[in-house]
PDB file of C-alpha atoms and ligand atoms in Angstrom:
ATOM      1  CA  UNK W  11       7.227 -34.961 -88.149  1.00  0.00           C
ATOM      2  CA  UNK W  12       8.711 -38.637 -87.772  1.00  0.00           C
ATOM      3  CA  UNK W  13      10.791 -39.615 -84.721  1.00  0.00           C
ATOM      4  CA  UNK W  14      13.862 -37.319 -83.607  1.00  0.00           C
ATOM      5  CA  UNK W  15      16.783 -39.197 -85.885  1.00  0.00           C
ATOM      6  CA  UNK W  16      20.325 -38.489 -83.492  1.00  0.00           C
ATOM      7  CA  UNK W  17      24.056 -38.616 -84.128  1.00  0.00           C
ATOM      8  CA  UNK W  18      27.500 -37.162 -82.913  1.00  0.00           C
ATOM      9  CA  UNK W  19      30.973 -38.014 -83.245  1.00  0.00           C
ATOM     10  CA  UNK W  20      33.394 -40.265 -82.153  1.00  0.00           C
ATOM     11  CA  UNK W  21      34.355 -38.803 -78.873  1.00  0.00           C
ATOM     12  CA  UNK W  22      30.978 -37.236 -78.281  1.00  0.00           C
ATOM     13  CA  UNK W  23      32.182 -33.150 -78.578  1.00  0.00           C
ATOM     14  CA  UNK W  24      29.652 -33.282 -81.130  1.00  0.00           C
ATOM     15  CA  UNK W  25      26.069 -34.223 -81.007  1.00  0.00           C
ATOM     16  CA  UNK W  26      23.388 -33.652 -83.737  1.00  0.00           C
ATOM     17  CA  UNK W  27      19.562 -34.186 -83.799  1.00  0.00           C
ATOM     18  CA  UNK W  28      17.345 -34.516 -87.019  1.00  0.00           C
ATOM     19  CA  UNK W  29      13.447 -33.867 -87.001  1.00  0.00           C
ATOM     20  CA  UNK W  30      12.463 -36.327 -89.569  1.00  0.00           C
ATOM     21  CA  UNK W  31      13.851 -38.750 -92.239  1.00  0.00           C
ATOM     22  CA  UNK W  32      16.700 -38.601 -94.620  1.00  0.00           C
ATOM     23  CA  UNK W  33      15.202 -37.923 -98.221  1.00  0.00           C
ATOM     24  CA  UNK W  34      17.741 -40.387 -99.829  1.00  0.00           C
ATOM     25  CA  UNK W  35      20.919 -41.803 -99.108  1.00  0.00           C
ATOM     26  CA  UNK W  36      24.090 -43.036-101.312  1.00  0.00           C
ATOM     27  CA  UNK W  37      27.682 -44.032-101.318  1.00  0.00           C
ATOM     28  CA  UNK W  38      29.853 -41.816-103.584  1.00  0.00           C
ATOM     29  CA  UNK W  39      33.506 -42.394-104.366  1.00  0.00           C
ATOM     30  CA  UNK W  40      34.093 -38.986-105.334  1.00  0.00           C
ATOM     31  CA  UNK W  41      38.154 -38.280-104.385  1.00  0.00           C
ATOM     32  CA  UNK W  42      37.299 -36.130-101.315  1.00  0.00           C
ATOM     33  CA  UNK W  43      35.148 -38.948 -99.761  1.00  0.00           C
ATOM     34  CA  UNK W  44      37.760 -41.033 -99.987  1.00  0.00           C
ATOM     35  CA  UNK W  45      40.068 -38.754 -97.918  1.00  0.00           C
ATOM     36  CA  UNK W  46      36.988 -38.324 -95.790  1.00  0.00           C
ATOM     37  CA  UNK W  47      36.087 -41.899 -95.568  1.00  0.00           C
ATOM     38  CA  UNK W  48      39.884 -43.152 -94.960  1.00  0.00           C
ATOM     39  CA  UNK W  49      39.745 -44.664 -98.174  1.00  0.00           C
ATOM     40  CA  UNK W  50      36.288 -45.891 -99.363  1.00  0.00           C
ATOM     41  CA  UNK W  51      33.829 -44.570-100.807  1.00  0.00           C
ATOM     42  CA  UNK W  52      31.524 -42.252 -98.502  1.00  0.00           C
ATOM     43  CA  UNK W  53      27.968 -43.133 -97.648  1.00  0.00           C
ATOM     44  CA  UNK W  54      25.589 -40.083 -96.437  1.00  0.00           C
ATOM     45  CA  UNK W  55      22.101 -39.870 -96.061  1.00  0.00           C
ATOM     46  CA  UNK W  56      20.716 -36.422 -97.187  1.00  0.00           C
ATOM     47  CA  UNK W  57      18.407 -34.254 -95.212  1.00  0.00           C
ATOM     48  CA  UNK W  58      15.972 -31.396 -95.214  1.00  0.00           C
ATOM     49  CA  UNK W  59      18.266 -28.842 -93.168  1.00  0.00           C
ATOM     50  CA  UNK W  60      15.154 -27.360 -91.412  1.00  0.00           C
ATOM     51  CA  UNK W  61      15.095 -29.175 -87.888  1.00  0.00           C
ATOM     52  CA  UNK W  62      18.847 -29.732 -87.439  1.00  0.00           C
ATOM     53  CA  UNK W  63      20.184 -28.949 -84.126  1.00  0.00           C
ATOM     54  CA  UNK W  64      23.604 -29.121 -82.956  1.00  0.00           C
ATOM     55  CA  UNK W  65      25.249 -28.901 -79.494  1.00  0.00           C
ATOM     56  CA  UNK W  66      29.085 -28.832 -79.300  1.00  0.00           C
ATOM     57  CA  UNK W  67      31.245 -26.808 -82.020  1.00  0.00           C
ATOM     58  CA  UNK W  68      31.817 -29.108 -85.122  1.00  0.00           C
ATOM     59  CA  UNK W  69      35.087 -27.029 -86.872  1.00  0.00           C
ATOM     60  CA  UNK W  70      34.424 -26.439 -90.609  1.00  0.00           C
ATOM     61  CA  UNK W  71      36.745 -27.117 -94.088  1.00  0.00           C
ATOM     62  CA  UNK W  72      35.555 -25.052 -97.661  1.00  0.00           C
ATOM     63  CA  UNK W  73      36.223 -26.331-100.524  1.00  0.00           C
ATOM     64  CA  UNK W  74      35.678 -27.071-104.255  1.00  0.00           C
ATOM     65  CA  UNK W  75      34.240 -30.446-105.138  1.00  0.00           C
ATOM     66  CA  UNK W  76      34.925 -32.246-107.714  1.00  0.00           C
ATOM     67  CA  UNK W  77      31.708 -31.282-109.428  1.00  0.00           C
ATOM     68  CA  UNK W  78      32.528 -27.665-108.705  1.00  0.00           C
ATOM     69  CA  UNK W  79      30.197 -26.801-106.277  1.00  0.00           C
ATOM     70  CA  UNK W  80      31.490 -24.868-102.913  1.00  0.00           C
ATOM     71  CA  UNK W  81      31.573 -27.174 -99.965  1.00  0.00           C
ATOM     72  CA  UNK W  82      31.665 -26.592 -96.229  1.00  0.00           C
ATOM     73  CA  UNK W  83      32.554 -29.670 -94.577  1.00  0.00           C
ATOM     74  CA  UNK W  84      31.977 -30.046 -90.777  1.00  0.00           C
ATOM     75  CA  UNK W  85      33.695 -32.104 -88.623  1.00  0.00           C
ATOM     76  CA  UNK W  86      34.860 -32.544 -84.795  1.00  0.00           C
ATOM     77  CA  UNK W  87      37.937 -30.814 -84.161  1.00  0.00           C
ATOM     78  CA  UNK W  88      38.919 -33.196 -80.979  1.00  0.00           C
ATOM     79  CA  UNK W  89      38.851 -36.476 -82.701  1.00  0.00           C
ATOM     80  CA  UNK W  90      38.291 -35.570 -86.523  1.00  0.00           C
ATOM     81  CA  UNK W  91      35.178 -37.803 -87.544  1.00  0.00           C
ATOM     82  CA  UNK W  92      33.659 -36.108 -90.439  1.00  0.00           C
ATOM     83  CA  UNK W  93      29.920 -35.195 -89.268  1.00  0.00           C
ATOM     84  CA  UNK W  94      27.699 -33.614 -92.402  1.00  0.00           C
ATOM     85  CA  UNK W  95      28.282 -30.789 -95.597  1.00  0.00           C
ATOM     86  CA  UNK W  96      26.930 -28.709 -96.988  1.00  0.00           C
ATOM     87  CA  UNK W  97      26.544 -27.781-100.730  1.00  0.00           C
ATOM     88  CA  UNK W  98      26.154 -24.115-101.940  1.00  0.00           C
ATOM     89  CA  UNK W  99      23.983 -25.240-104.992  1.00  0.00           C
ATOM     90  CA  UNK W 100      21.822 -27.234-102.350  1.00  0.00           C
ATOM     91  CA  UNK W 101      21.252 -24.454 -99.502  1.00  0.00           C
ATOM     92  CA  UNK W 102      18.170 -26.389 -98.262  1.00  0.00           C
ATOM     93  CA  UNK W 103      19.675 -29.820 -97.959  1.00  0.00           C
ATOM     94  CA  UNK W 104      22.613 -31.536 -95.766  1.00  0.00           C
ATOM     95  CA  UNK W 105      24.700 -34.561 -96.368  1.00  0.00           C
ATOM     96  CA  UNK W 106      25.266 -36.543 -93.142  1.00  0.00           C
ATOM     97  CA  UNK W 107      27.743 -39.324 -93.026  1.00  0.00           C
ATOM     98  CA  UNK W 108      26.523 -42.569 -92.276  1.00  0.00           C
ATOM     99  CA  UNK W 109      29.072 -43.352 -89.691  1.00  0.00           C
ATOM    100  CA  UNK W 110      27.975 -40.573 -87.784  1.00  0.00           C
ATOM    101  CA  UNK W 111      24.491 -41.588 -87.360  1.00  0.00           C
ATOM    102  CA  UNK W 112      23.561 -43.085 -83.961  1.00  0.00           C
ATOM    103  CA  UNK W 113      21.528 -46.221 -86.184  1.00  0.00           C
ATOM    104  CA  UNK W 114      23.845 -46.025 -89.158  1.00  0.00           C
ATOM    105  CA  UNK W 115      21.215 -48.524 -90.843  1.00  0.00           C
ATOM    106  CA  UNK W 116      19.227 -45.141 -91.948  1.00  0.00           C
ATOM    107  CA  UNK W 117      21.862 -44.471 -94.347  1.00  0.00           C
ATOM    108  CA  UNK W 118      21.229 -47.621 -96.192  1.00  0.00           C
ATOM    109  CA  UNK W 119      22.375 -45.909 -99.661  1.00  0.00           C
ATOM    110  CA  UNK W 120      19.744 -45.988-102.689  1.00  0.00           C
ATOM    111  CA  UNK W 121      22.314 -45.805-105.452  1.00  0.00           C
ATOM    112  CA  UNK W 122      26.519 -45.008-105.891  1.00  0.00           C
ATOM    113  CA  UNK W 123      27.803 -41.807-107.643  1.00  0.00           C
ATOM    114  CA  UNK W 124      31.390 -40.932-109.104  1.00  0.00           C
ATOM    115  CA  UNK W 125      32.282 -44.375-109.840  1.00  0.00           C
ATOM    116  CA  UNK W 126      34.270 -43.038-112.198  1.00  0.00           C
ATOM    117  CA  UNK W 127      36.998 -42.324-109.175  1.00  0.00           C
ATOM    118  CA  UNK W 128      36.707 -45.409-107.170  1.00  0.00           C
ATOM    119  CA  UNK W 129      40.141 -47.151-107.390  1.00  0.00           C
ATOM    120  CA  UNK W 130      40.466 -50.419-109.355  1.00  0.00           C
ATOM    121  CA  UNK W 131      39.573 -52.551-105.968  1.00  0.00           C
ATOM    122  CA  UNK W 132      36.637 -50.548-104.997  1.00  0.00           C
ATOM    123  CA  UNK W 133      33.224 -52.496-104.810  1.00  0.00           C
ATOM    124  CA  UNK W 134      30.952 -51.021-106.395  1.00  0.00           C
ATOM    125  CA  UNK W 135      27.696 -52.217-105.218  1.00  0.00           C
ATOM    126  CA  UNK W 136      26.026 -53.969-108.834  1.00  0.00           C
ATOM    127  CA  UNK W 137      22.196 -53.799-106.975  1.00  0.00           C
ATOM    128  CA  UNK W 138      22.000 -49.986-107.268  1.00  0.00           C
ATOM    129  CA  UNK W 139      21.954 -47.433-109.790  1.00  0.00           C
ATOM    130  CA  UNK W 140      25.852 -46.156-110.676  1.00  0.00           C
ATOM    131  CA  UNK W 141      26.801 -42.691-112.068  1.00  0.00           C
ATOM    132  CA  UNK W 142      30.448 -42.244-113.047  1.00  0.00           C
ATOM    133  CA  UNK W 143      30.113 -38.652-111.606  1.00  0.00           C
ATOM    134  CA  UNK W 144      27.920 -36.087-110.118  1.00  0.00           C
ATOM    135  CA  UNK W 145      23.858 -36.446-110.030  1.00  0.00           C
ATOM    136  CA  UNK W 146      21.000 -34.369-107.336  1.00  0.00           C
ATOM    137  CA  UNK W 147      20.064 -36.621-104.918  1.00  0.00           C
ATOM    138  CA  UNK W 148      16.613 -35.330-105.154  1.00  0.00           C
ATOM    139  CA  UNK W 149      15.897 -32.183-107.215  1.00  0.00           C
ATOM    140  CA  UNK W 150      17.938 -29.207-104.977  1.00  0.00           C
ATOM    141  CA  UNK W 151      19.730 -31.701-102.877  1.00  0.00           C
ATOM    142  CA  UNK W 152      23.203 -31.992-103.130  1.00  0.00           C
TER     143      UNK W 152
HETATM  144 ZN1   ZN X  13      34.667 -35.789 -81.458  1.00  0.00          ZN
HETATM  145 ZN1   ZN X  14      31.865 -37.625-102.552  1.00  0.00          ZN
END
């Protein structure tokens, strides 16, 4: 077990505490992270679930990704910053956003998926590996 790894919202309803390291991290500019993201691409870091711990009442969206898979989508329902998913195909596994992290610099992202839906202006970052839609973080992450 590494160092506690902490995070919360915007306005601080919502606070979150991690046990260990993310397993990977990446932007994606699927369309729903840009919604999420205000209009850029996403970046989350993915964790083991095991070891999460949240105080305060993040509110919760389900829905279909673009890949198909059954999302629930947490969030603060006082000032709206998006806080970490969930993927039903990845039950172990959560996807916290970057911005949410207390040292965002965690997230540092190791690659960029669904570049395929990044608008003509995105920037795409030409260092990492790109996948013009959905790829497994790690083998049963989302
Ligand atoms: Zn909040
Ligand atoms: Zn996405």
């Amino acid at each position: 077990m590494s160092a506690s790894i902490t995070g919360g919202c915007l306005c601080g309803a919502v606070r979150f505490r991690l046990d260990h390291a993310p397993v990977a991290a990446r932007a994606c500019w699927c369309r729903d992270c840009q919604y999420l993201s205000g209009g850029n691409a996403s970046v989350s870091a993915i964790f083991r679930k095991a070891g999460l711990t949240v105080t305060g009442r993040p509110r919760r969206h389900e829905g279909r990704a673009d890949s198909g898979t059954a999302m629930r989508r947490h969030f603060c329902g006082r000032c709206g910053t998006p806080l970490f998913s969930e993927a039903s195909d990845a039950p172990d596994h959560l996807a916290v956003r970057a911005g949410a992290l207390d040292d965002p610099a965690l997230a540092r992202p190791g690659s960029t998926i669904w570049t395929a839906s990044a608008p003509p202006w995105g920037l795409v970052d030409p260092a990492l590996p790109r996948h013009e839609r959905q790829v497994a973080a790690v083998p049963g992450a989302p």
